[in-house]
Coordinates of C-alpha atoms in Angstrom, one line a residue:
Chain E
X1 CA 10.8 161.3 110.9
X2 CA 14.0 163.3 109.6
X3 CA 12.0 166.7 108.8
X4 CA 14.7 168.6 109.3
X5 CA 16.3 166.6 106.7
X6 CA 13.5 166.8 104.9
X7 CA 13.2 170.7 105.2
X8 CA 16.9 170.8 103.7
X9 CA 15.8 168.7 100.5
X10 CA 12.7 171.1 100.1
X11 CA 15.5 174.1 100.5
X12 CA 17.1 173.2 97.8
X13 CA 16.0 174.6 94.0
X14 CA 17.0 171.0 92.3
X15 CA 15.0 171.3 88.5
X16 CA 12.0 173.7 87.7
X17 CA 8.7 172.3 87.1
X18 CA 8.4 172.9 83.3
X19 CA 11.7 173.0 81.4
X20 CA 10.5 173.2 77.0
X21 CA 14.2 172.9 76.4
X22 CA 14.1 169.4 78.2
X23 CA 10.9 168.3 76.8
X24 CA 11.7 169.3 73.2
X25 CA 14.4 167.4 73.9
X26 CA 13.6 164.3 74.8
X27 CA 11.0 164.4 71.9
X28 CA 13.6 165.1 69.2
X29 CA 15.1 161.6 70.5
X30 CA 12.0 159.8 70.9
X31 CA 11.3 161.5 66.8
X32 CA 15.2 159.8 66.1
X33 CA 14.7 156.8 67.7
X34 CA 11.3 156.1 65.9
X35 CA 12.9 156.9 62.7
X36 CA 15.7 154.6 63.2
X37 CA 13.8 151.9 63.9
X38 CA 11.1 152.7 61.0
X39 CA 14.2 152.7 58.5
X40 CA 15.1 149.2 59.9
X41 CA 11.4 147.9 59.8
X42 CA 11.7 149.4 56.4
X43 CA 14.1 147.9 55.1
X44 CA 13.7 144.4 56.6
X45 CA 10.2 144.5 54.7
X46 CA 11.6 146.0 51.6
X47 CA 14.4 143.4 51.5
X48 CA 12.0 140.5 52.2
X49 CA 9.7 141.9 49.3
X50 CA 12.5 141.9 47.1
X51 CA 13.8 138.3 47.5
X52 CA 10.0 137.0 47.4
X53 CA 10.1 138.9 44.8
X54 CA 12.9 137.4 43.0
X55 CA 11.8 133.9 44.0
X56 CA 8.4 133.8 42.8
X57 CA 8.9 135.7 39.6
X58 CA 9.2 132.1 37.7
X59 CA 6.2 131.0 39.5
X60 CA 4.2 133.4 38.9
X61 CA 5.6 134.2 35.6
X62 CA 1.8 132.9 33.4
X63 CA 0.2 134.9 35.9
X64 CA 2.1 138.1 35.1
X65 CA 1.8 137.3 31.5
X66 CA -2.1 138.1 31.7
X67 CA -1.9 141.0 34.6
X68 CA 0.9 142.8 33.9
X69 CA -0.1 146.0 36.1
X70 CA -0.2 143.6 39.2
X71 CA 3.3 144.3 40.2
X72 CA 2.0 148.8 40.0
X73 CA -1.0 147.4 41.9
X74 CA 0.7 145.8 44.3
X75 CA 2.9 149.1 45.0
X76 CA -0.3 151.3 45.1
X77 CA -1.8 149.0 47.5
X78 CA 1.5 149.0 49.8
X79 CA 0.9 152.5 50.1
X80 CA -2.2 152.6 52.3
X81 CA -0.6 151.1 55.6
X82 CA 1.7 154.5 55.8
X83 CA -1.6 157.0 54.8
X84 CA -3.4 155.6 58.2
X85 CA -0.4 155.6 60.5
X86 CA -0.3 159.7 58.8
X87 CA -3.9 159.9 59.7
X88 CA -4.0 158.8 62.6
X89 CA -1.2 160.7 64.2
X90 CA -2.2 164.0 62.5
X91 CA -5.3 163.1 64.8
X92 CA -4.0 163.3 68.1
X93 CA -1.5 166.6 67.2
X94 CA -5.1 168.2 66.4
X95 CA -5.0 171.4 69.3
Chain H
X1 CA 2.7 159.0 92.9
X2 CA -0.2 159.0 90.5
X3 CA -0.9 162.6 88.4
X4 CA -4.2 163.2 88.2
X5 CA -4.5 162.5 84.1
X6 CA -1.9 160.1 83.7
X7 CA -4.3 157.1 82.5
X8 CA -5.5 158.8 79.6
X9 CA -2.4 160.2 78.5
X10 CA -0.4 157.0 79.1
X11 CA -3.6 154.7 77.1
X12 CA -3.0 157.7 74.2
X13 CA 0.5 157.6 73.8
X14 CA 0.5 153.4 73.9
X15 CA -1.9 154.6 71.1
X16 CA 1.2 156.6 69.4
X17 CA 0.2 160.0 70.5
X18 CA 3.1 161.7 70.4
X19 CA 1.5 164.7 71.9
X20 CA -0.1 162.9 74.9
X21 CA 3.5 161.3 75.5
X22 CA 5.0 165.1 75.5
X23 CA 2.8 165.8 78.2
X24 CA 3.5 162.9 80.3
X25 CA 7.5 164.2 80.0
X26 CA 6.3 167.6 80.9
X27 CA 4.6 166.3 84.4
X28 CA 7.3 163.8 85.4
X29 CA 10.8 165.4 84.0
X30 CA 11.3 167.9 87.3
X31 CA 10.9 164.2 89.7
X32 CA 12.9 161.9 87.0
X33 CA 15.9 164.6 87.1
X34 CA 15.9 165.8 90.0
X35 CA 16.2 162.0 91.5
X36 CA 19.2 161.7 88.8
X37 CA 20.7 164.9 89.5
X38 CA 21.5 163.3 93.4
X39 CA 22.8 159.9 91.5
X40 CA 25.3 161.3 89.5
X41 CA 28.5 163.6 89.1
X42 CA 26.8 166.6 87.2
X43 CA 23.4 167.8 86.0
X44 CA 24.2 167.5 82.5
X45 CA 25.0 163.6 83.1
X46 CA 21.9 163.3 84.6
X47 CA 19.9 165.4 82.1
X48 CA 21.1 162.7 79.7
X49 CA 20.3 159.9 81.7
X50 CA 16.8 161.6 82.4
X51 CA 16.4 161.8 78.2
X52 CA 17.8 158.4 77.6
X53 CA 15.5 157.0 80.3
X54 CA 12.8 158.8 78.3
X55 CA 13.0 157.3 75.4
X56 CA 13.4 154.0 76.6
X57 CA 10.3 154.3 78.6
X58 CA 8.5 155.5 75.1
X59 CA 9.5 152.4 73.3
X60 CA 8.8 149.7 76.3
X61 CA 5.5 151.8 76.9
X62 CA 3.5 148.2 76.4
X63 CA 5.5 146.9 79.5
X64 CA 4.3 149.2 82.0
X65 CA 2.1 146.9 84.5
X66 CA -1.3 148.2 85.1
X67 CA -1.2 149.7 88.3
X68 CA 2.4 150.9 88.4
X69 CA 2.3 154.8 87.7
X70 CA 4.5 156.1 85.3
X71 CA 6.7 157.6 87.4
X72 CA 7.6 154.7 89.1
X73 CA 7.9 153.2 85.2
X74 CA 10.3 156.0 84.2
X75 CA 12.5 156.3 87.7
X76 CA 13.0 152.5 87.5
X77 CA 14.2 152.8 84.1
X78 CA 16.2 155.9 85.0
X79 CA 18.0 153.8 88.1
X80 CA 19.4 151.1 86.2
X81 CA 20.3 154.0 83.9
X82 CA 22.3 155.1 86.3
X83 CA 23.7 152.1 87.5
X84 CA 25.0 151.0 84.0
X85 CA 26.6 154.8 83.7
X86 CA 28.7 154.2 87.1
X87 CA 29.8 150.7 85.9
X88 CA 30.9 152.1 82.1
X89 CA 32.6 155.3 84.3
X90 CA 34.6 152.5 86.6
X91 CA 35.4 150.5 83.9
X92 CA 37.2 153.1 82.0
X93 CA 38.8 154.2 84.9
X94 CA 38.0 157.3 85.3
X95 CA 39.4 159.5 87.7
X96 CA 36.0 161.1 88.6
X97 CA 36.0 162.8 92.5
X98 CA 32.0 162.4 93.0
X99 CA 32.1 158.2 92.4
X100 CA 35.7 158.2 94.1
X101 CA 34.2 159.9 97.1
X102 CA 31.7 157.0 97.7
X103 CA 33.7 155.4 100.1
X104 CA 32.6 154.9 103.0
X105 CA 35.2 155.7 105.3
X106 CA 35.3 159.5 105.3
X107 CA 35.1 160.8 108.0
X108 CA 32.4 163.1 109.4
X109 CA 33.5 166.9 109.5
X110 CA 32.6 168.4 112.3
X111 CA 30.3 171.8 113.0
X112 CA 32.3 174.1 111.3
X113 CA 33.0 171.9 108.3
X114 CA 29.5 171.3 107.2
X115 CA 28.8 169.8 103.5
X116 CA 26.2 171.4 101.5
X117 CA 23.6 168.6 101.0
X118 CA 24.5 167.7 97.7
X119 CA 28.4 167.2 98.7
X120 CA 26.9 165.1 101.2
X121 CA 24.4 163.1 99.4
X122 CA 27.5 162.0 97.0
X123 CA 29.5 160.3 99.7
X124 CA 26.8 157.9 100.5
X125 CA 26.7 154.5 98.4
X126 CA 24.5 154.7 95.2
X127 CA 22.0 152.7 96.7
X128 CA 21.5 154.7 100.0
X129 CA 21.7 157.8 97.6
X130 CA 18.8 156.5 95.4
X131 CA 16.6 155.4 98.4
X132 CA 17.1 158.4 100.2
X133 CA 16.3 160.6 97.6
X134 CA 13.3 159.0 96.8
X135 CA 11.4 158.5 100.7
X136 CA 12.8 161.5 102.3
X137 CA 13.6 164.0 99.1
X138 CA 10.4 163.2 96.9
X139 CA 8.1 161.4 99.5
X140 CA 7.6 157.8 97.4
X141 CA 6.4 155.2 100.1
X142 CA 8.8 152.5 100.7
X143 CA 6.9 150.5 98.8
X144 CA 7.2 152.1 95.5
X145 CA 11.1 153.0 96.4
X146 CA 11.5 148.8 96.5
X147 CA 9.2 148.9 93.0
X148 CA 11.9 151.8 91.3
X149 CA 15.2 150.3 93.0
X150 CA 14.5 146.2 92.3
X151 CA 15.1 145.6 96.2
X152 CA 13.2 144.1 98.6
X153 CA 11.7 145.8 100.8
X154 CA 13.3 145.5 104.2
X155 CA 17.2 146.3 102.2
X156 CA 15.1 149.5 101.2
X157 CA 14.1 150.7 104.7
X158 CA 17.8 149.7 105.8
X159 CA 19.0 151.8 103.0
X160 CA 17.0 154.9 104.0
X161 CA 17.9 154.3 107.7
X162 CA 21.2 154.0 106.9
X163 CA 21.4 157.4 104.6
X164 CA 19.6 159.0 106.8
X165 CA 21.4 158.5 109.7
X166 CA 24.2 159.5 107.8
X167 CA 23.3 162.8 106.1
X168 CA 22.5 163.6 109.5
X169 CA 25.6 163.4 110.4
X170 CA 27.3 165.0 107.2
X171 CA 24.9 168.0 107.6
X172 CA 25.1 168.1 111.3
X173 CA 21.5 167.8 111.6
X174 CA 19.7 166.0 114.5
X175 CA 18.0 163.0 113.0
X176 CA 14.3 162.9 114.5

């Protein structure tokens, strides 16, 4: 069916197979749009931190009194999520 | 329209391989673009289309149905792309000649006034365009065209029937 038609398509030079300026591209959006929504993850947990923060500080106020490095240790700890997500991707850019 | 090392690649980058999605944008970009390059004014509308479908295909990679290649995935994604662009473009108005010449009452040149085929691809309606371009210019099965397009199946084969008969015409080609 149509192969002339089809024969005109085939003609014509539309995109060439590998294009690194496209591909780079796209990556450099899909590197800003994974940023963007990082920073807002980010935040939204940073902000949510603070106000538990801010609330339980009373509560936990005796508690505090005999560890005061828990708040440093709780920092520390916070830390580790971001070291595997580095760890991990650094393992699939490995040539 | 599977590539031959698409599972892997597609189960890595789910993973968050960004180097396994690169690859997957270096074996579909030439089929995504060029299918976008016949659905809109200019190639560098459709390159951003092409980039913006991208990227929305990297952050709804979960969504991708087992089964349905990534092409498919991307091309969908890339259509409605499309579509949204021509609405935005006739909402502002714009006085642009390719969507203003998608009337269908044009009238067919005869032998000595032959289009070139992409002149003639952008007086069909997007739909035909879309359908077109996919079963005749990239060989998808109608099948997968009704996956990429959201139409049922028989409006698909009328589509193509349709174009074809058309370009045909436009290009003054006898339609076998």
């Amino acid at each position: 069916m149509s192969d002339a038609l089809k024969a005109i398509f085939a003609a014509e030079p539309v995109v060439s197979t590998r294009d690194w300026a496209f591909e780079l591209r796209v990556m450099a959006a899909v590197e800003r749009r994974r940023f963007r929504r990082n920073v807002v993850q980010m935040t939204v947990v940073a902000l949510a931190v603070i106000m538990a923060a801010i609330a339980l500080t009373p509560a936990l106020a005796p508690v505090l009194d005999g560890l005061y490095a828990l708040p440093v240790f709780g920092v520390m700890i916070s830390v580790i999520p971001a070291v595997f997500v580095i760890l991990r991707q650094a393992r699939f850019s490995r040539p | 329209m599977h590539h031959a090392g698409d599972e892997l690649r597609l189960l890595q980058a789910k993973q968050g391989s960004d180097q396994a999605f690169a690859a997957l944008v270096g074996a579909h970009q030439q089929a995504v673009r060029a299918f976008l390059r016949r659905l809109t004014a200019s190639p560098a509308d459709a390159d951003d289309l092409a980039q913006e479908a991208f990227v929305t295909a990297w952050s709804r990679l979960d969504r991708l149905a087992p089964g349905v290649s990534f092409r498919t995935f991307v091309c969908g994604i890339a259509y409605r792309k499309a579509l949204n662009d021509r609405r935005r473009s006739k909402r502002r108005g714009e006085r642009d000649g390719a969507w203003l010449s998608l009337h269908d009452d044009i009238e067919t040149p005869s032998h000595e006034t032959r289009l070139t085929l992409e002149a003639a691809l952008q007086t069909l309606p997007i739909e035909q365009r879309a359908a077109v371009s996919l079963c005749v210019a990239e060989d998808y099965s109608h099948a997968e065209a009704a996956a990429i397009l959201g139409l049922p199946l028989g409006t698909v084969k009328s589509h193509i029937q349709r174009g074809r008969a058309r370009l045909c015409a436009l290009l003054g080609v006898k339609d076998e």
